[in-house]
PDB file of C-alpha atoms in Angstrom:
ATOM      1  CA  UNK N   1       5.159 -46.818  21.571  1.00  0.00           C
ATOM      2  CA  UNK N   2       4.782 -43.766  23.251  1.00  0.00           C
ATOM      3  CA  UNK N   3       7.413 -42.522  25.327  1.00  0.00           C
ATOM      4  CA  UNK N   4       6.444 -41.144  29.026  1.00  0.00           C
ATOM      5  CA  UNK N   5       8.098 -37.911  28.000  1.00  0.00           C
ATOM      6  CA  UNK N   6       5.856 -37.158  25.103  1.00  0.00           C
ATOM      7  CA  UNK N   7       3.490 -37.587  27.471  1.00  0.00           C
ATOM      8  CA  UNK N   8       4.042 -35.414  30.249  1.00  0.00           C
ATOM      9  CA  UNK N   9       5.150 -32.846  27.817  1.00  0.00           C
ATOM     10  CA  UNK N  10       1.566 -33.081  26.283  1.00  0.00           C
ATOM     11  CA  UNK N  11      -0.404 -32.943  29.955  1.00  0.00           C
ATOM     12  CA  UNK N  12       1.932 -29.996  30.370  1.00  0.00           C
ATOM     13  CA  UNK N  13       0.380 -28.337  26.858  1.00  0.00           C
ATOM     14  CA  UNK N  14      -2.876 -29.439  27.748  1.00  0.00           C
ATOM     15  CA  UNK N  15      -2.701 -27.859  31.223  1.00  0.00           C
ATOM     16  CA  UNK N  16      -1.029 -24.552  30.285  1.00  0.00           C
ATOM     17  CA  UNK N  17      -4.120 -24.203  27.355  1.00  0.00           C
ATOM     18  CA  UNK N  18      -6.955 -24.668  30.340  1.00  0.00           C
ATOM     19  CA  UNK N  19      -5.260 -22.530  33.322  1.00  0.00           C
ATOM     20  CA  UNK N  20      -4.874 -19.452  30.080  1.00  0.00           C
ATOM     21  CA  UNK N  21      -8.013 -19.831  29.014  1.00  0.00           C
ATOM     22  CA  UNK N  22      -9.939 -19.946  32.546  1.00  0.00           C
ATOM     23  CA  UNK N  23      -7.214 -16.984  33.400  1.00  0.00           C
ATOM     24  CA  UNK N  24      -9.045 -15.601  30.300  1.00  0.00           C
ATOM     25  CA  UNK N  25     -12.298 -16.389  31.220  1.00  0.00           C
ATOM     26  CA  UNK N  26     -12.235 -14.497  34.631  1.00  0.00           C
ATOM     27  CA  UNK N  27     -10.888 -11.581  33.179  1.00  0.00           C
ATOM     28  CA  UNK N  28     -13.411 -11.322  30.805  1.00  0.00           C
ATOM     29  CA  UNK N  29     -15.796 -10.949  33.518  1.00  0.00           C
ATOM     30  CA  UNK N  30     -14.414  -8.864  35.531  1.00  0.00           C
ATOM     31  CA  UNK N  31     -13.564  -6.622  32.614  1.00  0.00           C
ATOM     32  CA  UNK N  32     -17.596  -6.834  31.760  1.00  0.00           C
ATOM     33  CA  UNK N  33     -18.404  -6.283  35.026  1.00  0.00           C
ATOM     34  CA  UNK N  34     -16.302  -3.226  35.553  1.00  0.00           C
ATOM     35  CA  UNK N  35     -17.051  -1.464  32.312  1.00  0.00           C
ATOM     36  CA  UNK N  36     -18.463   1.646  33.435  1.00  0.00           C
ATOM     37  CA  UNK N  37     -15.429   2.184  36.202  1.00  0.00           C
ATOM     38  CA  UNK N  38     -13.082   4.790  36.495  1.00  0.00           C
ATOM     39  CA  UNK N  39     -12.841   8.244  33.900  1.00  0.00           C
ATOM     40  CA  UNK N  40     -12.825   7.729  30.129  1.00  0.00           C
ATOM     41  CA  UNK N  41     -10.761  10.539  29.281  1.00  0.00           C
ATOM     42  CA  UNK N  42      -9.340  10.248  25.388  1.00  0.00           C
ATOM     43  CA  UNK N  43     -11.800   7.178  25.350  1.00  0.00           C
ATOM     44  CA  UNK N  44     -14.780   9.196  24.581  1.00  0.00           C
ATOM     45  CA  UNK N  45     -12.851  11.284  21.315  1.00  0.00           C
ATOM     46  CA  UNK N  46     -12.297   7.469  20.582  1.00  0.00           C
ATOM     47  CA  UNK N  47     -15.638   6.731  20.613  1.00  0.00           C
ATOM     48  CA  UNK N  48     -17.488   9.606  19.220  1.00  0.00           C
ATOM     49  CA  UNK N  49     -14.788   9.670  16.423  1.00  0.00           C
ATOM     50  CA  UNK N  50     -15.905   5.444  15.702  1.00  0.00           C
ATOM     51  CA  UNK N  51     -19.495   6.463  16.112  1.00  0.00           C
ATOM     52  CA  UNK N  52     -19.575   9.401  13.459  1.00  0.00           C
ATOM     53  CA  UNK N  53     -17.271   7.196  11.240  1.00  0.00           C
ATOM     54  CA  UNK N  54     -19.851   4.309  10.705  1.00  0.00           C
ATOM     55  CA  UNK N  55     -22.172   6.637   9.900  1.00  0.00           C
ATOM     56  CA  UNK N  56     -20.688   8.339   7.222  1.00  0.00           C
ATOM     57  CA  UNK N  57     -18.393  10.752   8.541  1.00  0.00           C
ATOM     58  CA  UNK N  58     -14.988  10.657   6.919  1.00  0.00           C
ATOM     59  CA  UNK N  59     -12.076  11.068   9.438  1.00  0.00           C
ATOM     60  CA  UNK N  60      -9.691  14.167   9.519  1.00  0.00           C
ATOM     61  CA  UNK N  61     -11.978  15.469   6.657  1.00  0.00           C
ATOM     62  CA  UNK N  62     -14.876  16.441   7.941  1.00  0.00           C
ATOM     63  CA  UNK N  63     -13.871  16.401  11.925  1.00  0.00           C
ATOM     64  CA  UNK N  64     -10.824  17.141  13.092  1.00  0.00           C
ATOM     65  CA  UNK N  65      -8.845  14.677  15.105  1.00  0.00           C
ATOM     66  CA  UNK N  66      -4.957  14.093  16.049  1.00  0.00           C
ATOM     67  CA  UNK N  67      -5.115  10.863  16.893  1.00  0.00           C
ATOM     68  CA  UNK N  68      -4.132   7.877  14.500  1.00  0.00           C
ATOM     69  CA  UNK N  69      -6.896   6.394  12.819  1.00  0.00           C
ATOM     70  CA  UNK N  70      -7.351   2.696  13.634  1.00  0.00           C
ATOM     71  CA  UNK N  71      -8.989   3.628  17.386  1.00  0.00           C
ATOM     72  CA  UNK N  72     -11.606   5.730  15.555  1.00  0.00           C
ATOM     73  CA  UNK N  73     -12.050   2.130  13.062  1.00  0.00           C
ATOM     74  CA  UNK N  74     -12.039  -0.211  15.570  1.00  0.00           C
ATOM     75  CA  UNK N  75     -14.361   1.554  17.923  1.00  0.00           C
ATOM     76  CA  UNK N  76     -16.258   1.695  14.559  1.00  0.00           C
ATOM     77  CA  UNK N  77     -16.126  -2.411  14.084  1.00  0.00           C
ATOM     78  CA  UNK N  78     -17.703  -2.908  17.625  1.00  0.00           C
ATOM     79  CA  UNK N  79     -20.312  -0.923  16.910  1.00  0.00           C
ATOM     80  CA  UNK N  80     -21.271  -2.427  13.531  1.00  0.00           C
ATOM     81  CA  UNK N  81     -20.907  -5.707  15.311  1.00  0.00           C
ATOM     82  CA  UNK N  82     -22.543  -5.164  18.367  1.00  0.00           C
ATOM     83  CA  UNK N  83     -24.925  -2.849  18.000  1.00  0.00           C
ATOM     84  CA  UNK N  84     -26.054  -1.484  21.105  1.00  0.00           C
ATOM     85  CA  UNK N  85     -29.206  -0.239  21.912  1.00  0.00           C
ATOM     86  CA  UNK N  86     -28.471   2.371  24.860  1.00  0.00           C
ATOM     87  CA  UNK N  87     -25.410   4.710  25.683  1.00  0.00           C
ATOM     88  CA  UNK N  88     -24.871   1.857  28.518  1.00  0.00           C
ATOM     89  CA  UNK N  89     -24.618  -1.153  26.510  1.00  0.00           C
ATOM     90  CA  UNK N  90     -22.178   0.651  24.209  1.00  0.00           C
ATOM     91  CA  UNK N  91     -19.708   1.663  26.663  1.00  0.00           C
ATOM     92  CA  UNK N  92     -19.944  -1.882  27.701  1.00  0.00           C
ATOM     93  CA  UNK N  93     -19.513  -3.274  24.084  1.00  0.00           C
ATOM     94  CA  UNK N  94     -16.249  -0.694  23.361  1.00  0.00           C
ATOM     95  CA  UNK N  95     -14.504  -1.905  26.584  1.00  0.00           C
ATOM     96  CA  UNK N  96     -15.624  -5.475  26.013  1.00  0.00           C
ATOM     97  CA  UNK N  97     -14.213  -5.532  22.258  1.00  0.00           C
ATOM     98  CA  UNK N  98     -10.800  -4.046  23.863  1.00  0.00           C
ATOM     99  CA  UNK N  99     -10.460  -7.045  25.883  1.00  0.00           C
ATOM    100  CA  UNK N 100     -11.363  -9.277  23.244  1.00  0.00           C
ATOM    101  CA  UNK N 101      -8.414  -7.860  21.284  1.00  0.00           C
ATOM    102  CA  UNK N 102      -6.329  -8.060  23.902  1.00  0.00           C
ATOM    103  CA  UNK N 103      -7.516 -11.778  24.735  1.00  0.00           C
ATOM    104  CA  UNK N 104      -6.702 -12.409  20.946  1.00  0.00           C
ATOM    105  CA  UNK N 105      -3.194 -11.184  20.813  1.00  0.00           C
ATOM    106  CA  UNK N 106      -2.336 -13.118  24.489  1.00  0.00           C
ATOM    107  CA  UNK N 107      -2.989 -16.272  22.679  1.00  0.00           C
ATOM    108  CA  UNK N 108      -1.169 -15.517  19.948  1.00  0.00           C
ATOM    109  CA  UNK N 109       1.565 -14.407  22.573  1.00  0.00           C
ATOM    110  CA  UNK N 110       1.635 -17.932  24.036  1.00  0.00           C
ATOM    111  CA  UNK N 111       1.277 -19.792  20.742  1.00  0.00           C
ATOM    112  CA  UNK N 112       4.405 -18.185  19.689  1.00  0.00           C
ATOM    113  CA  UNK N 113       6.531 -17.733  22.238  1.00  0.00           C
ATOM    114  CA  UNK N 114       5.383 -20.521  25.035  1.00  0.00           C
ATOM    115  CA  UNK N 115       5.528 -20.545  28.467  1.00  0.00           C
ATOM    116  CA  UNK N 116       7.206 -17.208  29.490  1.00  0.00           C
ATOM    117  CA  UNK N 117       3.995 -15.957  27.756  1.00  0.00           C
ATOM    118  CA  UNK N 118       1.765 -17.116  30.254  1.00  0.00           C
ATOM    119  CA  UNK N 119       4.097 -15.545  33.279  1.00  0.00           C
ATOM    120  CA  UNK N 120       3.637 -12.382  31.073  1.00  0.00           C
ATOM    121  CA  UNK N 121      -0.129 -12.648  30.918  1.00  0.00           C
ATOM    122  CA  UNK N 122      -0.584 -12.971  34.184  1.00  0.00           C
ATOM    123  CA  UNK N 123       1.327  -9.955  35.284  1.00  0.00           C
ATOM    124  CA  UNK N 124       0.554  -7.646  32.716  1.00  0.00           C
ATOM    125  CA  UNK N 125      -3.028  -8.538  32.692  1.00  0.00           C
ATOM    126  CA  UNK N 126      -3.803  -8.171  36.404  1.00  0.00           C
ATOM    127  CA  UNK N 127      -1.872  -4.644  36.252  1.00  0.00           C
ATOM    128  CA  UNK N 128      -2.496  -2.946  33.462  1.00  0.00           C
ATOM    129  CA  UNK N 129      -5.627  -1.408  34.921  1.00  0.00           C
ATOM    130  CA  UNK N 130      -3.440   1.261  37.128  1.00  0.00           C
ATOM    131  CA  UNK N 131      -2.486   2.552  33.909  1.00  0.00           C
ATOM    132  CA  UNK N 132      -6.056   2.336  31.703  1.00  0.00           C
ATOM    133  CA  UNK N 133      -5.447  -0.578  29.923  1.00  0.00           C
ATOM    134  CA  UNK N 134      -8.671  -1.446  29.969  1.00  0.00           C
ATOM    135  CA  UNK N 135      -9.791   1.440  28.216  1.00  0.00           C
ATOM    136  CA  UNK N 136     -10.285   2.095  24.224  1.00  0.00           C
ATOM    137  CA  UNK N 137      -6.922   4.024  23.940  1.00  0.00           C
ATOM    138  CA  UNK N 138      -4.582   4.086  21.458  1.00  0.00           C
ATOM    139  CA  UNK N 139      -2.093   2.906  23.639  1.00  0.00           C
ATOM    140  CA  UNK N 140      -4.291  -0.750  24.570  1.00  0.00           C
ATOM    141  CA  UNK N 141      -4.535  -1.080  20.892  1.00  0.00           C
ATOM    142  CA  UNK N 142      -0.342  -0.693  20.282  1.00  0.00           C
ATOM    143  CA  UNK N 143       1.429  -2.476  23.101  1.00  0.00           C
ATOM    144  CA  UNK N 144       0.335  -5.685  22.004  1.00  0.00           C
ATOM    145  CA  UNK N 145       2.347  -5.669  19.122  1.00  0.00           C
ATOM    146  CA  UNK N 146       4.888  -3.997  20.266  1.00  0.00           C
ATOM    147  CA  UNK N 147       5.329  -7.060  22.658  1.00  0.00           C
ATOM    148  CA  UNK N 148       5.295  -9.280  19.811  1.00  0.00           C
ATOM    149  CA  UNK N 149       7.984  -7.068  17.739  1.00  0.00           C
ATOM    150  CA  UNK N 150      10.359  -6.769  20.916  1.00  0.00           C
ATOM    151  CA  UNK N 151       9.616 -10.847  21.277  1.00  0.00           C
ATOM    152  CA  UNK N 152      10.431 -11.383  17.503  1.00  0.00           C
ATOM    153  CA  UNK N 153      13.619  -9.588  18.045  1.00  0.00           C
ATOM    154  CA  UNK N 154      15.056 -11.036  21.211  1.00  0.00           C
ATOM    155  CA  UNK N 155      14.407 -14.532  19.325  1.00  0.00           C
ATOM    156  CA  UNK N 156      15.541 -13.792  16.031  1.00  0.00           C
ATOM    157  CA  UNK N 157      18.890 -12.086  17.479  1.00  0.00           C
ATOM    158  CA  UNK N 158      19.595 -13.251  20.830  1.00  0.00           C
ATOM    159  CA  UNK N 159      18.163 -16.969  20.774  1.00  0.00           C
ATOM    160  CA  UNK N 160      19.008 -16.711  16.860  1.00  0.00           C
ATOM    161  CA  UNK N 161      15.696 -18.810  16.598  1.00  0.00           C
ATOM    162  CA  UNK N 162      14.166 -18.903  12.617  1.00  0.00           C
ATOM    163  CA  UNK N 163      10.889 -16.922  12.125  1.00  0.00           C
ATOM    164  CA  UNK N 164       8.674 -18.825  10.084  1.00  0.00           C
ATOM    165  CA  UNK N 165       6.704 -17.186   6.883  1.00  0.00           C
ATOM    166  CA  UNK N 166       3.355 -17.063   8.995  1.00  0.00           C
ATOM    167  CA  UNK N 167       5.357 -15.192  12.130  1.00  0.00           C
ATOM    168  CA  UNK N 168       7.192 -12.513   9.441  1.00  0.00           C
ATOM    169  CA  UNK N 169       4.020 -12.111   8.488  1.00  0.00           C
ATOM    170  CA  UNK N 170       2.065 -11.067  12.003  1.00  0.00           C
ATOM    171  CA  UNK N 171       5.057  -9.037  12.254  1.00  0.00           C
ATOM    172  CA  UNK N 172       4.529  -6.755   9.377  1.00  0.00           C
ATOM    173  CA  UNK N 173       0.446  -6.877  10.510  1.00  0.00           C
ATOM    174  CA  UNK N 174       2.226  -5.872  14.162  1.00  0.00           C
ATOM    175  CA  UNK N 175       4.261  -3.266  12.458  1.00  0.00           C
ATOM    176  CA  UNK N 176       0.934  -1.540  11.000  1.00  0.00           C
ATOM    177  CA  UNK N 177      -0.914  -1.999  13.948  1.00  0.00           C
ATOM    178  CA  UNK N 178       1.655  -0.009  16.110  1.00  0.00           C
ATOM    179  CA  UNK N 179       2.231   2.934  13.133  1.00  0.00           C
ATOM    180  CA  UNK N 180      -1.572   3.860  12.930  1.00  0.00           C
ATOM    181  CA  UNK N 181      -2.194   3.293  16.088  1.00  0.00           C
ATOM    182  CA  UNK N 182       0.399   5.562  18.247  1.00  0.00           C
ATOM    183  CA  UNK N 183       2.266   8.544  16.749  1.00  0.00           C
ATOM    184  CA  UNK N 184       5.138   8.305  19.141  1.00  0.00           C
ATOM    185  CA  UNK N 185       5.855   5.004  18.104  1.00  0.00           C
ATOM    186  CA  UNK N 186       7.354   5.762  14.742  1.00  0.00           C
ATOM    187  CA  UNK N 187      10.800   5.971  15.840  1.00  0.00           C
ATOM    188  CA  UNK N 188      10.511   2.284  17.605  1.00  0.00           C
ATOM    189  CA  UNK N 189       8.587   1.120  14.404  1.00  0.00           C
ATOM    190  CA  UNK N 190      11.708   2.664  11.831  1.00  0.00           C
ATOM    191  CA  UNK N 191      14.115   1.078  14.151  1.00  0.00           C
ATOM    192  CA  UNK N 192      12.745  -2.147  14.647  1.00  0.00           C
ATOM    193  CA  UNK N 193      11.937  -2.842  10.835  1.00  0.00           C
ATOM    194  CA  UNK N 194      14.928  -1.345   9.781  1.00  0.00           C
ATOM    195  CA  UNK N 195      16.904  -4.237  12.033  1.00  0.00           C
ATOM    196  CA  UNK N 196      14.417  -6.846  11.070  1.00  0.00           C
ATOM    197  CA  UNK N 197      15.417  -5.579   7.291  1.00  0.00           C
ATOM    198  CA  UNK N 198      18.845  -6.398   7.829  1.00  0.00           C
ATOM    199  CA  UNK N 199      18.791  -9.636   9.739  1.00  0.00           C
ATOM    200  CA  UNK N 200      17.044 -10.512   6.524  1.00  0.00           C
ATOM    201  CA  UNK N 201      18.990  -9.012   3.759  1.00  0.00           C
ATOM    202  CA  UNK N 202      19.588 -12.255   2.682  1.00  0.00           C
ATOM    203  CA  UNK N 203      16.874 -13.509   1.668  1.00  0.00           C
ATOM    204  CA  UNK N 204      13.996 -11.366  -0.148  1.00  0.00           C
ATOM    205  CA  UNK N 205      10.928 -13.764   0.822  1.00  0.00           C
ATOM    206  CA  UNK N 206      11.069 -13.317   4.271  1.00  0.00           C
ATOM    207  CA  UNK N 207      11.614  -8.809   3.400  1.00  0.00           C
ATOM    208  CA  UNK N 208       8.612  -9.242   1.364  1.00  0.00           C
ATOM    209  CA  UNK N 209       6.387 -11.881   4.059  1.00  0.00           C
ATOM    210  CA  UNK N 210       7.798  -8.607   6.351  1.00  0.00           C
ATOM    211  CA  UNK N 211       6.912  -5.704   4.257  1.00  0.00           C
ATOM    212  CA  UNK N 212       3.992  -6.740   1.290  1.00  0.00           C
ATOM    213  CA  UNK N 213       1.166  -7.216   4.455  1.00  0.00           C
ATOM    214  CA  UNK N 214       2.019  -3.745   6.124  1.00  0.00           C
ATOM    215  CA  UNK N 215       1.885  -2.283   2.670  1.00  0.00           C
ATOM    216  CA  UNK N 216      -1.260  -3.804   1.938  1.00  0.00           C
ATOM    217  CA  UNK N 217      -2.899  -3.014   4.995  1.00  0.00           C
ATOM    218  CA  UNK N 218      -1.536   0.827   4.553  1.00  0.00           C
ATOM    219  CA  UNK N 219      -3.683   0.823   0.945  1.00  0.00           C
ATOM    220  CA  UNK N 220      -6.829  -0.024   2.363  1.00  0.00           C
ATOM    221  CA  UNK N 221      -6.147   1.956   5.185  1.00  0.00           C
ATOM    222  CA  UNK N 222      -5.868   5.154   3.064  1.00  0.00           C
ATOM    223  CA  UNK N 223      -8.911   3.870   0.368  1.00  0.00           C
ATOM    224  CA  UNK N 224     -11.352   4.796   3.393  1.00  0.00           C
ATOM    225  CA  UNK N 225      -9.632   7.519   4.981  1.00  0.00           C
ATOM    226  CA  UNK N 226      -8.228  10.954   2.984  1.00  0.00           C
ATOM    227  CA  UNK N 227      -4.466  10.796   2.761  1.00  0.00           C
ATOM    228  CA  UNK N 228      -3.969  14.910   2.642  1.00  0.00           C
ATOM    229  CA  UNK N 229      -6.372  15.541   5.321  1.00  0.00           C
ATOM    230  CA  UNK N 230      -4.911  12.790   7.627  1.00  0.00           C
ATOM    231  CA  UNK N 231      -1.169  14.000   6.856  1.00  0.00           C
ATOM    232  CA  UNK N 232      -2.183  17.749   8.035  1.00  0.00           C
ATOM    233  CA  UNK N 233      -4.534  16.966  10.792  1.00  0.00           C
ATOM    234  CA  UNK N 234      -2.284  14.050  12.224  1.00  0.00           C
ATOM    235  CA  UNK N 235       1.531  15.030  11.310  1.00  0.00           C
ATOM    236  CA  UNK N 236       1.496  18.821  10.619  1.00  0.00           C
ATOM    237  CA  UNK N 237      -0.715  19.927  13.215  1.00  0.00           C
ATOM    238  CA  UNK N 238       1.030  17.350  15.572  1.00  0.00           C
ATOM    239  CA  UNK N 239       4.208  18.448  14.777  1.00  0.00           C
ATOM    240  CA  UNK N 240       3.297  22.728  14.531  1.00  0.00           C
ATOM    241  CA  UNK N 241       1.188  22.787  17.685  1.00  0.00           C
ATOM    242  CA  UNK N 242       0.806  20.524  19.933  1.00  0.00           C
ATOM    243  CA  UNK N 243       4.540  18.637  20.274  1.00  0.00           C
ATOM    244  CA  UNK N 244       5.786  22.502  21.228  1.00  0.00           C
ATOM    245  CA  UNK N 245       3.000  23.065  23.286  1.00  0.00           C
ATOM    246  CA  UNK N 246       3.855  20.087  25.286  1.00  0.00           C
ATOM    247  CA  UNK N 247       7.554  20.576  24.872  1.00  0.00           C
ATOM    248  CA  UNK N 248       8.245  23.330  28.505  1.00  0.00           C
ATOM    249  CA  UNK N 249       5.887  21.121  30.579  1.00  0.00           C
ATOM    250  CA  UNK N 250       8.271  17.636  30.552  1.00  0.00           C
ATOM    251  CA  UNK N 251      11.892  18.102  31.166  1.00  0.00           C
ATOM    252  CA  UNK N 252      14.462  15.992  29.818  1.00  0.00           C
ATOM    253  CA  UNK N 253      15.205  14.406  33.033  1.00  0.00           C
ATOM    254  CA  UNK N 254      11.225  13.103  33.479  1.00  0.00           C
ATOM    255  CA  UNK N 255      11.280  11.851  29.518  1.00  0.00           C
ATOM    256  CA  UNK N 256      14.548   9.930  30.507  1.00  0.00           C
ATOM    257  CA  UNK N 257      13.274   8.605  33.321  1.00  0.00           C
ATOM    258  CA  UNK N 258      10.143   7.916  32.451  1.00  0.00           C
ATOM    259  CA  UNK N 259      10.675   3.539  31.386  1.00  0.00           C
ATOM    260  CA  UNK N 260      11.738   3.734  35.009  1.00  0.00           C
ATOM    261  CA  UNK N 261       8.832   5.305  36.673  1.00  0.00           C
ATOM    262  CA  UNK N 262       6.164   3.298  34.988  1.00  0.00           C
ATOM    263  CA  UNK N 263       4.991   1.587  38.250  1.00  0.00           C
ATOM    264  CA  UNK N 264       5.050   4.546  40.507  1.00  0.00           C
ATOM    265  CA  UNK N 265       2.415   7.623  40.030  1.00  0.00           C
ATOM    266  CA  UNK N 266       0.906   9.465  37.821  1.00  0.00           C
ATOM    267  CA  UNK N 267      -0.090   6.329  36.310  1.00  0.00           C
ATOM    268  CA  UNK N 268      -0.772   7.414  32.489  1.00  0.00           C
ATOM    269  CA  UNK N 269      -1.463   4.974  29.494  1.00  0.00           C
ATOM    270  CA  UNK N 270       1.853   5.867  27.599  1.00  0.00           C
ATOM    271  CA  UNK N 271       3.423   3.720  30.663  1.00  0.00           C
ATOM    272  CA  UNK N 272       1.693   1.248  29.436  1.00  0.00           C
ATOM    273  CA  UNK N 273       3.815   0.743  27.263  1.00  0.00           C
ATOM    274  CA  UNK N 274       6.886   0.572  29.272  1.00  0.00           C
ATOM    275  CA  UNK N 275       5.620  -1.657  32.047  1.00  0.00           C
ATOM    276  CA  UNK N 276       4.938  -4.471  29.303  1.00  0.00           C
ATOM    277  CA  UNK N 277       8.403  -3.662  27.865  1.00  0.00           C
ATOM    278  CA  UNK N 278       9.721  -4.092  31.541  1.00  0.00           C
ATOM    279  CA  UNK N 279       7.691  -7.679  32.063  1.00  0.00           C
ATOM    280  CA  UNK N 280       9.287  -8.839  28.786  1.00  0.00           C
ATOM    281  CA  UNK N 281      12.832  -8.187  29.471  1.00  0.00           C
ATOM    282  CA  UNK N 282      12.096  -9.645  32.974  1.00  0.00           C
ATOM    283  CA  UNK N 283      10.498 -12.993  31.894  1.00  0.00           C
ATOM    284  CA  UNK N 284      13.324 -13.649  29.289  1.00  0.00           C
ATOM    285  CA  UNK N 285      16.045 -12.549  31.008  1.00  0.00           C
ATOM    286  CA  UNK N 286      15.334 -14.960  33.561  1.00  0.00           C
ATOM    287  CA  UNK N 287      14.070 -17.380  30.936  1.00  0.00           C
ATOM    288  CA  UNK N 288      17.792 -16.934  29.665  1.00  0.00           C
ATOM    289  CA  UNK N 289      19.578 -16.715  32.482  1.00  0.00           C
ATOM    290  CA  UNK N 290      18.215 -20.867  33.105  1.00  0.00           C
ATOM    291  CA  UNK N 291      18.757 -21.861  30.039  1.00  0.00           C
ATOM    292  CA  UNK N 292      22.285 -20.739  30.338  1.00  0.00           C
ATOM    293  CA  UNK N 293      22.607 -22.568  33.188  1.00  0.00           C
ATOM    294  CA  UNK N 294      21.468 -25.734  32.019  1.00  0.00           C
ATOM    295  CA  UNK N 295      23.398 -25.529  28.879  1.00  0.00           C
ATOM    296  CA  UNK N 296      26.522 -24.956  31.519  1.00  0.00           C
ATOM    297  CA  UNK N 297      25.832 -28.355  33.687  1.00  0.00           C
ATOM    298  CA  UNK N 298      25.248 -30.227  30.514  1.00  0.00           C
ATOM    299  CA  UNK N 299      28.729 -28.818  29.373  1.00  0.00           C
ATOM    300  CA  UNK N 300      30.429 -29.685  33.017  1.00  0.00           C
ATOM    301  CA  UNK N 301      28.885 -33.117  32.177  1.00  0.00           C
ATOM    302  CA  UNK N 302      30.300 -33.933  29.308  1.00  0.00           C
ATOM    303  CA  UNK N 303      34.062 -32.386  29.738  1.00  0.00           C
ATOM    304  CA  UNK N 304      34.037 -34.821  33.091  1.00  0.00           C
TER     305      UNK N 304
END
């Protein structure tokens, strides 16, 4: 016999899955509707760079870009996909396939990681459009995964929670996603892995479930796109020109302070970045801070 609490924890399931996916739904066509809103800015190198590369143009080679590649690639999939027949309909197809990916990785958010998912979806989602998250920008494409990396690790070291084969594994696809997707990600990327390395030095499956997809993904990566000419265009040129170049216009006190700032103006998509950072520590801080205090009462309980 079924018990009532198997139940009601099933309506709960059922009832979270409808309210996300009509959340979703709504979205989706407001996104649609609003396609051709607001300045494109990067977006249209993003595009033209996707457009030439169907068509036989080979990336860093014979255009120069300083972007990482998989914006150019996925902008590149859409159109493939979606072919549109007018300049209109493919604006509309390039910011519909960025909420599709976005829709993709929310549910994948909430199968993981549950309820405080959903809290996060619903915040993020509703105000990520001061800062272009709508748009095809490299930063849409990484802070995804990076949610799902910082996730990983509050579970894995906080909540000491075991990541399953299939979880290490959207982890190292996470991991690539965020590398050739954002340059100034790197040093969270090393980090991150590197700690995910050691909380699994003990066992070699899960380092290779972590690091054989990323690797793999890297290969084919680099069969379509020329190693040498991405390294200079994307890392030298980066590194030579335009890093010093930007270096006397931010002082050290606006980098600091920049996590801080992310809701306040200029809204730019690298805050992005740190506003879903900020709505994760939120949600599972206070997710924490309940648990602890149910674990306490239960504690109380039992010493009385």
């Amino acid at each position: 016999m079924i018990s009532k609490n198997v139940v009601f924890i099933n309506m709960k399931s059922y009832v979270v899955i409808i309210l996300t996916l009509l959340f979703l739904f709504v979205m989706g066509l407001s996104a649609h509707n609003f396609a051709h809103t607001n300045r494109m800015g990067d977006e249209v190198g993003h595009m033209v760079g996707g457009h030439l590369a169907l068509h036989g143009t080979k990336l860093y080679k014979d255009i120069h870009f300083n972007h990482q590649p998989l914006v150019y690639y996925y902008s590149s999939l859409t159109e493939a996909i979606s072919k549109p027949d007018n300049l209109f309909n493919y604006i509309s197809r390039q910011r519909d396939a960025v909420f599709i990916y976005a829709a993709v990785w929310e549910l994948l958010l909430i199968a993981f990681f549950g309820l405080p998912m959903v809290f996060f979806m619903a915040l993020f989602e509703m105000s990520k459009y001061l800062l272009s998250g709508e748009k095809l920008l490299a930063e849409t494409l990484a802070v995804y995964p990076v949610v799902f990396v910082c996730v990983s690790l509050i579970q894995l070291v906080v909540n000491k929670k075991h990541l399953t084969s299939l979880h290490i594994c959207i982890l190292s696809i996470s991991f690539f996603l965020i590398t050739f997707s954002l340059l100034p990600l790197w040093p969270f990327v090393l980090l991150t892995l590197s700690l995910f390395i050691w909380y699994f030095r003990k066992s070699y499956r899960k380092i290779l479930h972590l690091l054989l997809p990323f690797f793999a993904c890297t290969i084919v990566l680099f069969v379509i796109t020329p190693l040498s000419d991405y390294l200079r265009e994307t890392i030298v040129y980066n590194t030579r020109y335009f890093l010093p170049s930007q270096a006397g216009k931010q002082s050290v006190f606006n980098v600091v302070m920049l996590p801080m700032l992310s809701f306040l103006p200029p809204y730019t998509p690298i805050k992005l970045l740190f506003s879903g950072s900020i709505f994760i520590l939120l949600i599972f801080g206070l997710d924490w801070l309940k648990n602890k205090k149910a674990y306490g009462a239960i504690d109380r309980k039992s010493v009385v």
